[in-house]
Coordinates of C-alpha atoms in Angstrom, one line a residue:
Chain A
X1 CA 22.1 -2.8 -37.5
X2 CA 20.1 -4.4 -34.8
X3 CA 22.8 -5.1 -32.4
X4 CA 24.0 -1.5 -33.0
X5 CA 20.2 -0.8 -31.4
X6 CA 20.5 -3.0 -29.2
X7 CA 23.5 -1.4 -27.5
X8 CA 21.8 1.4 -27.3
X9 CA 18.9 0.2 -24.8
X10 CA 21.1 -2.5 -22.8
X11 CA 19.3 -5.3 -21.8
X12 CA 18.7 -5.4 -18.1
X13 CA 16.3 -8.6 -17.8
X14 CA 14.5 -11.2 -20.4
X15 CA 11.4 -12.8 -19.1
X16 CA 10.4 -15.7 -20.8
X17 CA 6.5 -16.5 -20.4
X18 CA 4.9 -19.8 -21.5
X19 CA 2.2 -22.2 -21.3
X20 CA 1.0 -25.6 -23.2
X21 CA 4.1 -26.5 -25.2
X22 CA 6.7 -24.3 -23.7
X23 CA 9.0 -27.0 -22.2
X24 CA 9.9 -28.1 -25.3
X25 CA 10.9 -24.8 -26.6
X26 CA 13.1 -24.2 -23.5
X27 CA 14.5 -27.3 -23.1
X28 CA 16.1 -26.6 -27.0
X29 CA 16.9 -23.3 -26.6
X30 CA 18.4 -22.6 -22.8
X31 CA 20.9 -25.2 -23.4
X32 CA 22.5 -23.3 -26.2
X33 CA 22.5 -19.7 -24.5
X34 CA 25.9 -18.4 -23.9
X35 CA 27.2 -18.9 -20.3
X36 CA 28.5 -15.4 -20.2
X37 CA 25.0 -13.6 -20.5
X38 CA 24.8 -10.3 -18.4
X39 CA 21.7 -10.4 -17.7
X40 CA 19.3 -12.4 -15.8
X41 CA 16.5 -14.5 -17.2
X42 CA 13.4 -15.6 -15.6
X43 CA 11.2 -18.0 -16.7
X44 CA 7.9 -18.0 -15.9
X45 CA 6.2 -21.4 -17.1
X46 CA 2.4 -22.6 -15.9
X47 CA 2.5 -26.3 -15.0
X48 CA 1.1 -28.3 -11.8
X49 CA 2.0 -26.9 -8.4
X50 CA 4.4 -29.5 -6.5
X51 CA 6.9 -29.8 -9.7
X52 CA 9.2 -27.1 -9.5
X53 CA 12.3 -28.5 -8.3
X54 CA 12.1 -31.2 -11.2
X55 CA 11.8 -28.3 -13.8
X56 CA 15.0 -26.5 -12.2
X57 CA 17.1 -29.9 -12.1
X58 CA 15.7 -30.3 -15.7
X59 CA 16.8 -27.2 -17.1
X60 CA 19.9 -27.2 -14.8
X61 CA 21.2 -30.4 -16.5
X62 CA 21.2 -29.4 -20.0
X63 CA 22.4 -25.7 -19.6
X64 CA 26.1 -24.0 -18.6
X65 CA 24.3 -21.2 -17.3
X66 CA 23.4 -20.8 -13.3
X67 CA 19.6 -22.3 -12.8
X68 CA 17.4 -21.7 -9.8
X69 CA 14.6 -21.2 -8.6
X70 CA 13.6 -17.6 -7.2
X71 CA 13.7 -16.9 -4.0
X72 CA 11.7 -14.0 -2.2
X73 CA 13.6 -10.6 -2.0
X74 CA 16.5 -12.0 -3.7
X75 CA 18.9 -9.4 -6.4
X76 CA 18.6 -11.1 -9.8
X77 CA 22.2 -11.8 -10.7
X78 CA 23.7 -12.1 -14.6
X79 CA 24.6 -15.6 -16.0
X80 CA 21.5 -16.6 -14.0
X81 CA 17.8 -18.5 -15.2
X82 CA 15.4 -17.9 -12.7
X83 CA 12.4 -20.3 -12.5
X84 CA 9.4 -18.4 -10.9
X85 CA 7.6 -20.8 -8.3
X86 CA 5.0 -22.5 -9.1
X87 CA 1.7 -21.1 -7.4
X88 CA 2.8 -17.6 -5.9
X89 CA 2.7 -14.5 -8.3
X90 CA 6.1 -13.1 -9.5
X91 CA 6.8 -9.5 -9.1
X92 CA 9.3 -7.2 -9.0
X93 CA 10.4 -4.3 -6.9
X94 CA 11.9 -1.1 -7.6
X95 CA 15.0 -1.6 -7.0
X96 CA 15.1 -4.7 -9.1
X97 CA 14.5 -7.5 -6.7
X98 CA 11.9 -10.2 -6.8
X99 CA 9.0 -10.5 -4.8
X100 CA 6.0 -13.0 -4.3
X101 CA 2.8 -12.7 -3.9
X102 CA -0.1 -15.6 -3.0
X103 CA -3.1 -13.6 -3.8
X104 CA -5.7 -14.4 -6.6
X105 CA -5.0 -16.5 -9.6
X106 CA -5.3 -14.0 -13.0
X107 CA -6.5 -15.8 -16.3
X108 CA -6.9 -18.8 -14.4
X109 CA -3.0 -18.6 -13.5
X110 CA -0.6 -18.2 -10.7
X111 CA 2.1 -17.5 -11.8
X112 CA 0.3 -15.5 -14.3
X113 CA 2.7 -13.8 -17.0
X114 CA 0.6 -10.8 -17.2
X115 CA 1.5 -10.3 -13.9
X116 CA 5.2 -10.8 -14.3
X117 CA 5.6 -8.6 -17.3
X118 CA 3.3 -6.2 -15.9
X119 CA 5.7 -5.3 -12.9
X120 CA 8.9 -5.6 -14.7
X121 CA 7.8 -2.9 -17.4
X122 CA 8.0 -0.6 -14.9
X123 CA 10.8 -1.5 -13.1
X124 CA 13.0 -2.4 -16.2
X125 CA 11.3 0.2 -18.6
X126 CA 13.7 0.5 -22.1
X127 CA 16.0 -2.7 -20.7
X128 CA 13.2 -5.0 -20.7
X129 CA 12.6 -8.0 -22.8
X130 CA 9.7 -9.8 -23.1
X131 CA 9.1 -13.5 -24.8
X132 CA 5.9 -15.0 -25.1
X133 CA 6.1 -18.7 -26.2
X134 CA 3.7 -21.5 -26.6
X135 CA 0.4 -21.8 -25.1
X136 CA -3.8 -22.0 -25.1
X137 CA -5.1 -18.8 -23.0
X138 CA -4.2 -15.3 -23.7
X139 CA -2.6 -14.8 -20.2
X140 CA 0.7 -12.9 -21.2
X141 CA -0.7 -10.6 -24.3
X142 CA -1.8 -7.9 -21.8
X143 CA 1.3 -8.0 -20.0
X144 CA 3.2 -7.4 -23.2
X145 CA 1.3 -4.7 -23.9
X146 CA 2.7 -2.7 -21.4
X147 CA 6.0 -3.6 -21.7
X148 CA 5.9 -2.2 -25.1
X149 CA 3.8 1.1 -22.9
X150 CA 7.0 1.2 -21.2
X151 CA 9.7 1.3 -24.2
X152 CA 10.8 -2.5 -23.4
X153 CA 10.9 -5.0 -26.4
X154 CA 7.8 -7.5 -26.6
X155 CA 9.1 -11.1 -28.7
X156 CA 7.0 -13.9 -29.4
X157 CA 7.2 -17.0 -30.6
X158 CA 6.5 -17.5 -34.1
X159 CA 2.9 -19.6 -34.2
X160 CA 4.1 -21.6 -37.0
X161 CA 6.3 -23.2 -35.0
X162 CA 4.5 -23.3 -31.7
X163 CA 2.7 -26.8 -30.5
X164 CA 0.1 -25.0 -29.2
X165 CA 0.0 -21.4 -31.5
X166 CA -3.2 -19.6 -29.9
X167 CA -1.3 -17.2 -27.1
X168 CA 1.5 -16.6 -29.2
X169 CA -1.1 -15.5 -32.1
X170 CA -3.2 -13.4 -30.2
X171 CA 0.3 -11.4 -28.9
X172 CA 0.8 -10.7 -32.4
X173 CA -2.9 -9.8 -33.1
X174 CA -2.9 -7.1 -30.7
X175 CA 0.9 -6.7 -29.5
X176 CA 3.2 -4.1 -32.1
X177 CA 5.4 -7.0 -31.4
X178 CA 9.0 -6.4 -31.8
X179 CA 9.8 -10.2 -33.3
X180 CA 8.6 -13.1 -34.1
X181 CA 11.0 -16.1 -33.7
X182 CA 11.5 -19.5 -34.5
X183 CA 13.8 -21.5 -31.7
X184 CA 16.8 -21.2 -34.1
X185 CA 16.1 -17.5 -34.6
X186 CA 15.3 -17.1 -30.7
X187 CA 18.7 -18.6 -29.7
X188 CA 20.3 -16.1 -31.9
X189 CA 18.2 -13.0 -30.9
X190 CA 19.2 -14.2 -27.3
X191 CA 22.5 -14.4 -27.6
X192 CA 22.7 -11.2 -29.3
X193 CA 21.2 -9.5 -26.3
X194 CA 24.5 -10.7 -24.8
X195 CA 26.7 -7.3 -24.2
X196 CA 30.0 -8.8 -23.2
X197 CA 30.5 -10.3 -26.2
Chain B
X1 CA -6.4 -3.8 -18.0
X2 CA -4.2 -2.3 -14.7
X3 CA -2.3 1.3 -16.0
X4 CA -0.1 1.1 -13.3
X5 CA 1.5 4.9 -14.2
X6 CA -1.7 6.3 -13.4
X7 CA -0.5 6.2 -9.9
X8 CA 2.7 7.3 -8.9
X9 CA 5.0 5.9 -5.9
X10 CA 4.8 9.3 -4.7
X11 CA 0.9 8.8 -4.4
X12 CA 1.0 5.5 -2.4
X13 CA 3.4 6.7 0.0
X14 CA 1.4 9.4 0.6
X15 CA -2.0 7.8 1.4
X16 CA 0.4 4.8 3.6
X17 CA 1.0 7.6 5.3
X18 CA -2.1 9.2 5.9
X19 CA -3.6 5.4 7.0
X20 CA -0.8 5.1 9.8
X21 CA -1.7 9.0 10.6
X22 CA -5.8 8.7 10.9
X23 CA -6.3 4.9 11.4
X24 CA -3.0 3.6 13.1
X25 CA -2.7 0.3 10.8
X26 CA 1.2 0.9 9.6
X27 CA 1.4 -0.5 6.0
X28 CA 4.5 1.7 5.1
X29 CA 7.2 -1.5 5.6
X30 CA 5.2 -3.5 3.3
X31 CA 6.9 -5.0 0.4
X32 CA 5.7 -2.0 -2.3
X33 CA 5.5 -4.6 -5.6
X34 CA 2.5 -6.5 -4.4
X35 CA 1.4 -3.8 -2.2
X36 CA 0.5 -1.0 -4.9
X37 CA -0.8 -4.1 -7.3
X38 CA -3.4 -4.8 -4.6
X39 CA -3.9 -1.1 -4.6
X40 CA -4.4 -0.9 -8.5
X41 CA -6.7 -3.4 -8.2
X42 CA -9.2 -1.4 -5.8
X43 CA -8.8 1.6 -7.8
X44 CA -9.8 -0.4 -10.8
X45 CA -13.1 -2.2 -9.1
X46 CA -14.4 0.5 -7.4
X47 CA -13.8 2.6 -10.5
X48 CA -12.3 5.6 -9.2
X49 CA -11.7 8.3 -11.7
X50 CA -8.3 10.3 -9.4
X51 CA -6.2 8.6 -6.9
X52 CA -7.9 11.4 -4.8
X53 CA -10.9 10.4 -4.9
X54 CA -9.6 6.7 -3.1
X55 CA -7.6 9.0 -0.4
X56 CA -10.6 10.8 0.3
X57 CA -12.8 7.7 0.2
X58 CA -10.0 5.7 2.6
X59 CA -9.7 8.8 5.2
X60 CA -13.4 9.5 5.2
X61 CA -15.6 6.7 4.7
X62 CA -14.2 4.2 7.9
X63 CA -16.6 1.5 6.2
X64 CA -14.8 1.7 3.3
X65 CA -11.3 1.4 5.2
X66 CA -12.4 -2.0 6.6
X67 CA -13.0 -2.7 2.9
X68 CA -9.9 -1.3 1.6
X69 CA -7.8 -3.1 4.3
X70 CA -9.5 -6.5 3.4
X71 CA -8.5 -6.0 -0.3
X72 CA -5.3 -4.7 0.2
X73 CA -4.0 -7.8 2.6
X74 CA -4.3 -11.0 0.9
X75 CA -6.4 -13.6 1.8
X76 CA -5.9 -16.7 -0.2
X77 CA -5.6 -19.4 1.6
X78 CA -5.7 -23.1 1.5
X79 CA -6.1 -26.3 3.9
X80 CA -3.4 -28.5 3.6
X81 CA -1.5 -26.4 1.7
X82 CA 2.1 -27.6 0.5
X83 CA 1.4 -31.3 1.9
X84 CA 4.8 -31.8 2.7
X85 CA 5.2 -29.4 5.5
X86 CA 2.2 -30.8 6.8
X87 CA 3.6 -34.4 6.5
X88 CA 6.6 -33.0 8.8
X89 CA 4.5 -31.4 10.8
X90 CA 2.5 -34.7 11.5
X91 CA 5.4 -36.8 11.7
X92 CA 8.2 -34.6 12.7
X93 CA 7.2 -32.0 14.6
X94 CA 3.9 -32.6 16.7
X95 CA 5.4 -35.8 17.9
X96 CA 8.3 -34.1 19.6
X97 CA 5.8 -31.6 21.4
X98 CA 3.8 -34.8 22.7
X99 CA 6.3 -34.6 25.7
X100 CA 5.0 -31.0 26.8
X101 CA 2.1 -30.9 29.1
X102 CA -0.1 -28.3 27.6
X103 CA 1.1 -26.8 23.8
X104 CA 0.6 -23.6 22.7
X105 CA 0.6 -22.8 18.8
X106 CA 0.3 -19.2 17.5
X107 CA -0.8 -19.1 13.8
X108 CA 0.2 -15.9 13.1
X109 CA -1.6 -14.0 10.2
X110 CA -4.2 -16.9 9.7
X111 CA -6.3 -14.9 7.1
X112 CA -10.0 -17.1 7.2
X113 CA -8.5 -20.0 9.2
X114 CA -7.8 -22.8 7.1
X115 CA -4.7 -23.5 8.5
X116 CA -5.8 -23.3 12.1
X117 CA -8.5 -26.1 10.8
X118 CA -5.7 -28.1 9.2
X119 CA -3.7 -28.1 12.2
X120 CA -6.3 -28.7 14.4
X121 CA -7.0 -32.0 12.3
X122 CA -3.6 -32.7 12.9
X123 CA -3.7 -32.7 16.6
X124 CA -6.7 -34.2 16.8
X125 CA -5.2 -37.4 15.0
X126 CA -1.9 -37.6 16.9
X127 CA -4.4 -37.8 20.1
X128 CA -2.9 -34.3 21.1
X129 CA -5.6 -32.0 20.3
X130 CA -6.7 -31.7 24.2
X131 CA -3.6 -30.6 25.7
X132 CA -3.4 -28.1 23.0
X133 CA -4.7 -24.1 22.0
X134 CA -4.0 -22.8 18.6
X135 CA -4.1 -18.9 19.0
X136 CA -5.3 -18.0 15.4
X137 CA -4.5 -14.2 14.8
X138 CA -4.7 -11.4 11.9
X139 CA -5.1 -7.8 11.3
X140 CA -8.3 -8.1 9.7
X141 CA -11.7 -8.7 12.1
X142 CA -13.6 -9.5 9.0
X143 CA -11.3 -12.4 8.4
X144 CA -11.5 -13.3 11.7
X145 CA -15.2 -13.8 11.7
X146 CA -14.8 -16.3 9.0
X147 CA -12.1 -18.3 10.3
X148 CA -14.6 -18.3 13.5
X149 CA -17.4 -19.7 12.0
X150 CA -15.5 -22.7 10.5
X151 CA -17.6 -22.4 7.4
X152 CA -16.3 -22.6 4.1
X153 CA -16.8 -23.8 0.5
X154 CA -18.0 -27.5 -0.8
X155 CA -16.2 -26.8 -4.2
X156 CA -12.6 -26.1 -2.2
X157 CA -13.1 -29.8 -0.4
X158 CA -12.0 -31.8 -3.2
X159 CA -8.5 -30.1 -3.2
X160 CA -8.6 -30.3 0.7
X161 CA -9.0 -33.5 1.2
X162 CA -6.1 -34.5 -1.7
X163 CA -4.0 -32.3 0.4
X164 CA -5.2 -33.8 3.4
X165 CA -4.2 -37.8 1.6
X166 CA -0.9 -36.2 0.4
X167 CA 0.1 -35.2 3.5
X168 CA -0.5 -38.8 5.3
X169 CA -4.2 -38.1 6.8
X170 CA -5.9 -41.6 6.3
X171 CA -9.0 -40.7 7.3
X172 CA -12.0 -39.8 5.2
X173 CA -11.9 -36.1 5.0
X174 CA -15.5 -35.8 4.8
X175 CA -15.9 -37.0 8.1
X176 CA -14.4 -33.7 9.3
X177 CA -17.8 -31.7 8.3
X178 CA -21.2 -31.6 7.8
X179 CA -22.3 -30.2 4.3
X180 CA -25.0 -28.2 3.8
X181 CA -25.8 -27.1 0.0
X182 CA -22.3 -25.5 -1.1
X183 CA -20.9 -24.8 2.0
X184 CA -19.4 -26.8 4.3
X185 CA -19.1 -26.4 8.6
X186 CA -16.6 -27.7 10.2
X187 CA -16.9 -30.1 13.0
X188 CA -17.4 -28.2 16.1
X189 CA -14.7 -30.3 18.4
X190 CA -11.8 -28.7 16.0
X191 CA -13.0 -25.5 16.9
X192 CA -13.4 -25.5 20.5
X193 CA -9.3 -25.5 21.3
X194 CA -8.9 -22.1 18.7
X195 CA -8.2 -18.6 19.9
X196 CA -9.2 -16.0 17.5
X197 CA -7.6 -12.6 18.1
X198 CA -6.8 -9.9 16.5
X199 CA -2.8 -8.7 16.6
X200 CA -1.0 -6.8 14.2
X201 CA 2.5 -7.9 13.7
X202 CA 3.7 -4.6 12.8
X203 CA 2.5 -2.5 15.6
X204 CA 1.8 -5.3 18.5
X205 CA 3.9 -7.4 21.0
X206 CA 4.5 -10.4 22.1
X207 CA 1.6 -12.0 24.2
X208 CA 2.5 -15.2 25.4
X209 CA 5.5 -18.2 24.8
X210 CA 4.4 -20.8 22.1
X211 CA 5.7 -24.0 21.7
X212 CA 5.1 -24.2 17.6
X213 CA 4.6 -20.1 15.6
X214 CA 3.7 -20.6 12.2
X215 CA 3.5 -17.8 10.0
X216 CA 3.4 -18.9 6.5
X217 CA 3.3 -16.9 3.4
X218 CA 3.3 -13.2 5.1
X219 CA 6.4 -12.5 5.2
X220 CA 6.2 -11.9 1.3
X221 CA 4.4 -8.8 1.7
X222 CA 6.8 -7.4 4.3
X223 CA 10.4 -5.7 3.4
X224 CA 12.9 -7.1 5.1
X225 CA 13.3 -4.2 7.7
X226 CA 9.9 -5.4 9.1
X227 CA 10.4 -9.3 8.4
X228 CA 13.9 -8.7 10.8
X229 CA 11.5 -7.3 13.9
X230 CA 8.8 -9.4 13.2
X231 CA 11.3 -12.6 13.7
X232 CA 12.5 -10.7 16.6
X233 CA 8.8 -10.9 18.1
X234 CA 8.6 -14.3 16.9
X235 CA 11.9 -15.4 19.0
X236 CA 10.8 -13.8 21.8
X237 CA 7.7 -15.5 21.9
X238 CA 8.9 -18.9 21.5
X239 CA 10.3 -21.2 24.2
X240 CA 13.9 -22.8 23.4
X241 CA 14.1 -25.8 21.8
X242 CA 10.5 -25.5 20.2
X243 CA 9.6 -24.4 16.1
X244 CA 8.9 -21.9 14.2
X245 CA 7.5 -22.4 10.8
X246 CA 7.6 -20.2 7.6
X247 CA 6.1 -20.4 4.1
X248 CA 8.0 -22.5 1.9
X249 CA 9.8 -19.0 -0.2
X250 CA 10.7 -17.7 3.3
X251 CA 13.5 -17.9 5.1
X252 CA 15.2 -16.3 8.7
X253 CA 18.5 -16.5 6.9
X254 CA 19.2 -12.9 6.3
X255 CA 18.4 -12.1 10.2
X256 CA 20.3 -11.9 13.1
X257 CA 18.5 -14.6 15.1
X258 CA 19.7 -17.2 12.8
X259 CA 22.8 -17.8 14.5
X260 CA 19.8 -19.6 17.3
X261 CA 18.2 -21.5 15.5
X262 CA 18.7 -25.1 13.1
X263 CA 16.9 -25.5 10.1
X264 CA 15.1 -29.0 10.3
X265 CA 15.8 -31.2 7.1
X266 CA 14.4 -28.8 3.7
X267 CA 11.8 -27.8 5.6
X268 CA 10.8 -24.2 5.8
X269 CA 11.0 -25.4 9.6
X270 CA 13.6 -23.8 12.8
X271 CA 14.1 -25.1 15.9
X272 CA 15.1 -22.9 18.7
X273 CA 18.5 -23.8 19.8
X274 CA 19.2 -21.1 22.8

């Protein structure tokens, strides 16, 4: 049933936003993503400014899919995992390209993933989705929120299996939240996103 | 919370427009993602009720256009930012401009002058500071005034001066200003070889032949229509065989005067080649 609804609203873009505990989570779950996804995903992590080419090789290592980092103005492409600089704002303009942006840190962040979401609900609308993992401020919750304003699917980690449960908890306090995944169930859901299977 | 479908595209083209039309500042080739957020955002703090009420406000009220220009560019800056680049600048890049007899740098877009201030440290180290002018310049006077004063937050100094350590300064940081409750001035030596102008990169021209341009983190907020003539100003104001400098997401890549120019190691760096 779900993949039948799934078809319906073709993925276009997953976002994955995380904080305190997210590595982990990504580390298990990118690796086992299938290498023909056809769509892009970006990851938008908060971490130390200075580290980002260590994150990219990281991820890069373990996973079959392309991994680098965005670069401004540049046409996300499928089979790709885009890793959102670390200290710029991630946007994205209409026509689907990213775009960067230095200007104030929001919820104490830069990247912040309320940002992030923010501009892709409009962008992506319906083809949108949204995963909120692991982390100890709310920054991402209000960003979900519209997503789900703008028809896209809002996903979140489930708490109970998050190392630090507080941002994915608030999500589902206030976010109609679409699913709530473990990393087993998130590797599935992921995959299942996956039209050219 | 931003409700970003209370104003439509539609809307923001419109008042671009009408700014170009009554003011002459020419926004419309700016890179619409970040520019409508920073729109949003003055809609939201100065609690507008319509999108009318901002035109009318923008057109009418010039105060308020000095305002709304200052909020709508970004100004974040940083000394020292990205210590690398300034490590290759120190290292790399100054030294080979040692030769010339009297160096010309044109910071481009300096916002409140940080990086003029970091550069001028720079030169004032490698002994070159004399024979050298930065030409600081930006849109915005308001900045400008800032960036003139050389005065700018104790609480920002302890990130400075690790940026300052990271990018091989030895020195004690501190020694650079005098600190007077929370604000600190810088010394007034660095200041004395800055030029602080104001040029818009959209609508002005070239205005003299630089050894080193560095415009870092503006071409973000341009499309790449605009970031294509801008680099054509830029390569006409730079001598061959001398740098041009970018913010480290920005490249020349996609532009026709690429084919000129040699990327120096991973820096966000080009050397002029013809």
């Amino acid at each position: 049933m779900e993949e039948i609804a799934m078809s319906e609203n073709k993925c276009s873009a997953l976002i994955i936003g995380g904080s305190a505990g997210s590595l982990d989570v990504l580390l298990n779950v990118i690796p086992k993503l299938k290498e023909t996804m056809s769509f892009p995903i970006v990851i938008v992590l908060h971490r130390k400014k200075g580290t980002d080419s260590l994150l990219t090789e990281l991820l890069a290592s373990k996973s079959s899919l392309r991994v680098k980092e965005v670069d401004e103005k540049e046409q996300p492409l499928p089979r790709t995992v885009y890793i959102a600089p670390s200290d710029y704002h991630l946007l994205f303009e209409k026509d689907g390209s990213f775009s960067l942006d230095y200007s104030e840190k929001v919820n104490y962040s830069r990247p912040s993933i309320d940002v992030v979401f923010q501009s892709a609900a409009e962008v992506f609308t319906n083809e949108l989705v949204c995963l909120l993992l692991s982390g100890s401020n709310a920054d991402g919750v209000n960003g979900l929120e519209q997503v789900k304003t703008y028809g896209g699917k809002a996903w979140v980690q489930n708490p109970d299996c998050a190392t630090v449960p507080y941002m994915p908890q608030q999500a589902i306090n206030i976010v109609n939240t679409d699913k709530v995944l473990t990393i087993e169930e998130m590797i599935y859901s992921i995959n299942a996103l996956d039209n050219t299977a | 919370m931003i409700i970003a479908n209370q104003i439509s595209d539609q809307e923001i083209e419109t008042l671009l427009e009408e700014i170009l039309d009554y003011y002459g500042y020419d926004f419309t080739e700016y890179a619409r993602a970040s520019i409508k957020r920073r729109i949003l955002r003055i809609f939201t703090l100065e609690k507008f009720e319509t999108f009318l009420q901002l035109r009318n406000k923008v057109i009418n009220d010039r105060k308020f256009f000095k305002r709304f220009v200052e909020e709508i560019t970004v100004n974040v800056t940083e000394m020292f930012r990205d210590p690398k680049f300034y490590k290759c600048l120190r290292s790399d890049i100054l030294p080979k401009l040692a030769a010339y007899p009297f160096i010309r740098i044109w910071l481009a877009g300096c916002s409140t002058g940080e990086e003029a201030y970091s550069i001028a440290i720079l030169l004032k180290e490698l002994g070159l500071l004399e024979k050298s002018l930065i030409y600081a310049t930006d849109l915005n006077p308001i900045v400008l005034e800032k960036a003139e004063s050389g005065i700018f937050s104790l609480s920002q100094m302890k990130t400075y001066s690790k940026n300052y350590i990271e990018s091989g300064g030895i020195k004690d940081f501190s020694s650079y200003y005098t600190a007077t409750y929370d604000l600190v001035k810088f010394n007034r030596d660095l200041r004395k070889k800055m030029i602080f102008s104001t040029h818009n990169l959209v609508s002005d021209r070239s205005f003299n032949e630089f050894q080193l341009i560095l415009c870092r983190n503006v071409f973000i907020y341009f499309d790449r229509d605009l970031q294509h003539k801008v680099l054509q100003l830029f390569d006409a104001s730079l001598e061959k065989n001398c740098f041009l400098a970018l913010g480290t997401k920005e490249t020349i890549d996609f532009s026709s005067i690429a084919r000129k120019y040699e990327r120096i190691q991973n820096q966000k760096i080009w050397r002029k080649l013809q």
